[in-house]
Coordinates of C-alpha atoms and ligand atoms in Angstrom, one line a residue:
Chain R
X15 CA -0.4 0.0 0.0
X16 CA 1.0 3.1 -0.8
X17 CA 1.6 5.9 1.4
X18 CA 1.7 9.7 1.0
X19 CA 2.3 12.8 3.8
X20 CA 0.3 15.4 2.5
X21 CA 2.3 18.8 3.2
X22 CA -0.8 21.1 3.4
X23 CA -2.9 19.9 6.3
X24 CA -0.1 16.8 7.1
X25 CA -2.0 13.2 7.1
X26 CA -0.4 10.5 6.3
X27 CA -2.5 9.7 3.2
X28 CA -3.8 6.6 2.0
X29 CA -3.8 6.4 -1.4
X30 CA -7.1 5.9 -1.0
X31 CA -7.6 9.6 0.3
X32 CA -5.9 10.6 -2.7
X33 CA -6.2 11.6 -6.7
X34 CA -3.1 10.5 -9.2
X35 CA -2.9 14.4 -11.2
X36 CA -0.2 12.3 -13.5
X37 CA 3.3 14.2 -14.3
X38 CA 5.2 16.7 -12.3
X39 CA 6.6 20.4 -13.7
X40 CA 5.3 20.0 -16.8
X41 CA 5.4 23.4 -18.4
X42 CA 2.0 24.3 -20.9
X43 CA 2.7 25.4 -24.4
X44 CA -0.9 26.6 -25.2
X45 CA -2.1 28.3 -28.9
X46 CA 0.7 29.8 -30.9
X47 CA 3.7 27.0 -30.0
X48 CA 5.1 25.2 -32.5
X49 CA 3.6 21.9 -33.2
X50 CA 6.8 19.8 -31.6
X51 CA 6.2 21.6 -28.3
X52 CA 3.0 21.5 -28.1
X53 CA 3.3 17.7 -28.4
X54 CA 5.9 17.3 -25.8
X55 CA 3.6 19.2 -23.5
X56 CA 0.2 16.7 -24.0
X57 CA 1.5 13.5 -25.2
X58 CA 4.7 13.0 -23.9
X59 CA 4.9 11.9 -20.3
X60 CA 8.2 10.2 -18.7
X61 CA 7.3 6.5 -17.9
X62 CA 10.4 5.1 -15.8
X63 CA 11.3 2.3 -13.9
X64 CA 12.7 3.8 -10.4
X65 CA 13.3 7.6 -9.7
X66 CA 9.5 9.4 -10.7
X67 CA 7.7 13.0 -9.9
X68 CA 3.8 12.9 -9.4
X69 CA 1.3 15.3 -9.1
X70 CA -1.5 14.2 -6.3
X71 CA -3.8 16.0 -4.8
X72 CA -6.0 15.4 -0.8
X73 CA -8.9 15.1 -2.9
X74 CA -10.9 12.5 0.4
X75 CA -9.5 15.2 3.0
X76 CA -8.5 19.2 2.6
X77 CA -8.6 19.2 -1.3
X78 CA -5.2 20.6 -2.0
X79 CA -2.8 19.5 -5.1
X80 CA 0.9 18.5 -4.2
X81 CA 4.2 16.6 -5.6
X82 CA 5.7 14.2 -4.4
X83 CA 8.8 11.7 -5.2
X84 CA 9.2 8.1 -5.4
X85 CA 10.8 5.2 -7.1
X86 CA 8.3 3.6 -9.7
X87 CA 10.3 0.0 -8.7
X88 CA 10.4 -0.3 -4.9
X89 CA 7.3 2.5 -3.9
X90 CA 9.8 4.3 -1.6
X91 CA 9.0 7.2 -1.2
X92 CA 11.1 10.4 -1.1
X93 CA 9.1 13.5 0.0
X94 CA 6.1 15.4 -0.5
X95 CA 6.3 19.1 -0.9
X96 CA 3.7 22.0 -2.0
X97 CA 3.1 22.8 -5.8
X98 CA 3.7 26.2 -5.8
X99 CA 7.2 25.5 -7.7
X100 CA 8.2 24.2 -10.5
X101 CA 10.7 22.9 -9.4
X102 CA 12.3 19.5 -6.8
X103 CA 13.0 21.5 -3.7
X104 CA 16.6 20.3 -3.0
X105 CA 16.1 18.6 0.3
X106 CA 14.0 15.7 -2.1
X107 CA 16.8 15.7 -4.6
X108 CA 19.2 14.9 -1.8
X109 CA 17.2 12.4 -0.1
X110 CA 16.6 10.6 -3.6
X111 CA 20.2 10.9 -3.7
X112 CA 21.4 8.8 -1.2
X113 CA 19.3 5.4 -2.3
X114 CA 20.3 6.4 -6.1
X115 CA 23.7 8.5 -7.4
X116 CA 23.3 10.3 -10.9
X117 CA 20.4 9.5 -11.1
X118 CA 19.1 11.6 -13.6
X119 CA 14.2 12.4 -14.4
X120 CA 14.0 14.6 -17.5
X121 CA 16.3 18.1 -16.6
X122 CA 16.6 17.2 -13.0
X123 CA 19.1 14.9 -11.6
X124 CA 23.1 14.9 -10.4
X125 CA 24.3 15.1 -13.8
X126 CA 21.6 18.1 -14.8
Chain G
X158 CA -39.9 28.7 11.0
X159 CA -40.1 26.0 8.3
X160 CA -40.6 22.1 8.5
X161 CA -37.5 20.7 8.6
X162 CA -37.0 17.8 7.1
X163 CA -33.4 16.1 7.7
X164 CA -32.2 13.2 4.8
X165 CA -33.6 10.5 7.5
X166 CA -35.5 12.7 9.1
X167 CA -33.1 11.3 12.9
X168 CA -33.2 8.0 11.4
X169 CA -30.8 5.7 14.5
X170 CA -30.3 2.5 14.9
X171 CA -28.7 0.5 18.1
X172 CA -26.4 -2.8 17.7
X173 CA -22.1 -2.5 18.7
X174 CA -22.8 1.2 18.6
X175 CA -25.8 3.9 18.6
X176 CA -25.9 5.7 15.2
X177 CA -28.7 8.9 15.5
X178 CA -29.0 11.1 12.7
X179 CA -29.3 14.7 13.6
X180 CA -32.5 16.9 13.6
X181 CA -32.3 20.0 13.4
X182 CA -28.1 20.5 12.8
X183 CA -27.1 24.0 11.3
X184 CA -24.0 24.4 9.7
X185 CA -21.8 27.2 7.7
X186 CA -18.8 26.0 5.5
X187 CA -16.0 29.6 5.7
X188 CA -13.1 29.2 3.4
X189 CA -10.5 32.6 3.6
X190 CA -7.1 33.1 5.1
X191 CA -7.3 31.2 9.1
X192 CA -4.6 33.4 9.8
X193 CA -6.0 36.2 9.4
X194 CA -7.2 38.8 12.2
X195 CA -10.0 40.0 10.8
X196 CA -11.5 36.2 10.2
X197 CA -11.0 35.2 13.4
X198 CA -11.8 37.9 15.6
X199 CA -15.2 37.6 13.9
X200 CA -14.8 33.2 13.6
X201 CA -14.5 33.6 18.0
X202 CA -17.8 36.3 18.5
X203 CA -19.6 33.6 17.2
X204 CA -18.4 30.3 18.4
X205 CA -17.5 31.4 21.9
X206 CA -14.3 29.6 20.8
X207 CA -10.9 30.7 20.1
X208 CA -10.4 28.9 16.1
X209 CA -8.9 25.1 16.5
X210 CA -5.8 24.0 15.6
X211 CA -5.5 21.9 11.8
X212 CA -6.9 18.5 12.4
X213 CA -8.5 20.0 15.5
X214 CA -12.6 20.7 16.3
X215 CA -13.2 23.2 18.7
X216 CA -16.1 22.8 21.1
X217 CA -17.7 25.5 23.7
X218 CA -21.8 25.3 24.2
X219 CA -24.4 24.9 21.0
X220 CA -21.3 25.9 18.6
X221 CA -18.7 23.3 16.9
X222 CA -16.0 24.6 15.1
X223 CA -13.7 22.0 12.3
X224 CA -10.4 22.8 11.1
X225 CA -11.5 21.0 7.5
X226 CA -8.2 22.8 5.6
X227 CA -5.5 25.9 6.1
X228 CA -8.2 27.8 4.5
X229 CA -11.6 26.3 5.4
X230 CA -14.0 26.2 8.5
X231 CA -16.9 24.5 9.0
X232 CA -18.8 25.5 11.9
X233 CA -22.3 23.2 13.2
X234 CA -24.5 25.6 15.1
X235 CA -28.1 25.2 15.1
X236 CA -30.6 25.1 12.2
X237 CA -32.5 27.4 13.5
X238 CA -29.6 30.2 13.9
X239 CA -27.5 29.2 10.5
X240 CA -28.8 31.3 8.3
X241 CA -28.3 34.8 10.4
X242 CA -25.5 33.7 11.4
X243 CA -24.1 33.7 8.1
X244 CA -25.6 36.7 7.1
X245 CA -23.6 38.1 9.9
X246 CA -20.0 36.9 9.7
X247 CA -20.4 37.7 6.0
X248 CA -20.9 41.6 6.6
X249 CA -17.6 41.1 8.7
X250 CA -15.9 39.4 6.2
X251 CA -16.6 42.5 4.0
X252 CA -14.0 43.6 3.4
X253 CA -11.5 40.5 3.0
X254 CA -10.9 37.9 0.8
X255 CA -13.3 35.4 2.5
X256 CA -16.8 32.7 1.0
X257 CA -19.3 32.4 3.7
X258 CA -22.3 29.7 2.9
X259 CA -25.0 28.0 4.5
X260 CA -24.5 24.1 4.7
X261 CA -27.5 23.1 6.2
X262 CA -29.0 21.8 4.1
X263 CA -25.7 20.0 2.0
X264 CA -24.4 17.9 4.6
X265 CA -26.1 15.9 7.5
X266 CA -24.7 15.0 10.7
X267 CA -23.9 11.3 12.6
X268 CA -24.3 10.7 16.5
X269 CA -22.3 7.8 17.4
X270 CA -22.2 6.3 20.9
X271 CA -20.9 3.7 22.6
X272 CA -17.4 1.6 23.6
X273 CA -17.2 -0.2 19.8
X274 CA -17.0 3.4 18.4
X275 CA -12.9 2.8 17.3
X276 CA -13.6 -0.6 15.7
X277 CA -16.4 0.7 14.0
X278 CA -15.3 3.5 12.0
X279 CA -12.4 1.4 11.6
X280 CA -14.3 -0.8 9.4
X281 CA -14.8 2.1 6.3
X282 CA -12.2 4.2 6.9
X283 CA -8.6 4.1 6.0
X284 CA -7.2 7.0 8.9
X285 CA -5.6 6.2 11.5
X286 CA -8.6 5.4 14.3
X287 CA -6.6 4.5 17.1
X288 CA -6.7 6.2 19.8
X289 CA -2.5 8.1 19.2
X290 CA -4.2 8.8 15.5
X291 CA -7.2 9.8 16.9
X292 CA -7.2 11.4 20.1
X293 CA -10.3 12.6 21.2
X294 CA -10.4 16.5 19.7
X295 CA -8.7 15.9 16.7
X296 CA -11.1 15.8 13.0
X297 CA -10.5 13.7 10.4
X298 CA -11.8 14.1 6.7
X299 CA -11.4 11.5 4.9
X300 CA -13.4 8.3 3.1
X301 CA -16.3 6.3 3.9
X302 CA -16.7 2.2 2.1
X303 CA -17.1 4.7 -1.4
X304 CA -17.6 8.4 -0.4
X305 CA -15.9 11.2 1.3
X306 CA -17.0 12.0 5.3
X307 CA -15.5 13.6 8.7
X308 CA -15.3 12.9 12.3
X309 CA -13.8 14.3 15.2
X310 CA -14.3 12.3 19.2
X311 CA -16.0 15.0 22.0
X312 CA -15.5 12.2 24.3
X313 CA -13.9 8.7 24.3
X314 CA -16.9 7.5 23.4
X315 CA -18.7 9.9 21.3
X316 CA -17.9 11.4 17.8
X317 CA -20.1 12.7 15.6
X318 CA -19.7 12.8 12.0
X319 CA -20.2 14.4 8.2
X320 CA -21.4 13.5 4.9
X321 CA -23.7 14.9 1.7
X322 CA -26.4 15.0 2.5
X323 CA -27.3 13.4 -0.8
X324 CA -25.3 10.4 1.0
X325 CA -27.4 10.3 3.6
X326 CA -28.8 7.2 3.9
X327 CA -25.9 5.7 2.1
X328 CA -23.5 5.6 5.2
X329 CA -26.4 5.5 7.6
X330 CA -26.8 1.8 6.1
X331 CA -23.4 1.5 6.0
X332 CA -22.3 2.5 9.9
X333 CA -25.6 0.3 10.9
X334 CA -23.8 -2.3 9.0
X335 CA -20.2 -1.9 10.7
X336 CA -22.6 -1.7 14.1
X337 CA -23.5 -5.1 13.5
X338 CA -23.6 -6.7 16.8
X339 CA -23.0 -10.2 16.0
X340 CA -20.0 -8.5 13.1
X341 CA -17.9 -6.9 16.8
X342 CA -14.0 -6.2 17.0
X343 CA -13.4 -5.2 20.2
X344 CA -9.9 -4.4 19.0
X345 CA -10.2 -0.9 20.4
X346 CA -11.7 -1.4 23.0
X347 CA -9.4 -2.1 25.3
X348 CA -6.5 0.5 23.9
X349 CA -6.1 3.5 27.1
X350 CA -7.3 6.8 25.5
X351 CA -4.0 8.9 25.9
Ligands
ZN229 ZN1 -4.0 17.1 2.4

């Protein structure tokens, strides 16, 4: 079972109290963007075996959206953080590095 | 005065615990910056107590305030007082970014009583309902089987549970099934209260 701590209200949520919101840290490209950029934004998603960044909503609770960093293979959770950011905070990156030296995900990671 | 009908007209059930729908219950939803002094003063003037800490409920007299999210409170008071109190509160908060609404007819409230309270809730929610995880006065907004619900303990054997009116029958039936005397678990009944 997956549990994530909501960074807004502090509840240790069961997965069934949450709604999955897909990949985190997407940059929106709307009308006016070129076709490749728009395709990238709308359709192309990471599907990693390992470190991943996701959006979740505490839907059966305080209702807030937040971010989570976890491993898709071990379900280990590196941390959750508030949605008002465009990139993972340093302490989340450090928590990942402690377990997965040399990790990378999109343009984030130790080599980035 | 209106002839007010709640979803179940005050239905009750006696099993491992007693489950009773409360009638004459009013509710005001408030959203805004809970750290704002104007808002805190206006709420305290209405309720007679301070805004509860995050994840908690506070009560005095007939009025209870439940912390629902970092920017939301639910005020429980008598049905007869709710509409007027909501208007007063709206007036006091007119100068700040806040939303007040009389939700009395939108939600249902159940009172659960008995020593098997925690065992009954544990059958329906993934929330930690042990004495350590849900001490008296703590409020938890969560899931009851397939629908959203919230509850808090007034004392070790009394809880109030809120759900949407549209699912009141479903929640009442859930509670009746979970509180069937033949299905008594007895797990939390021996736990010491902190
Ligand atoms: Zn939350």
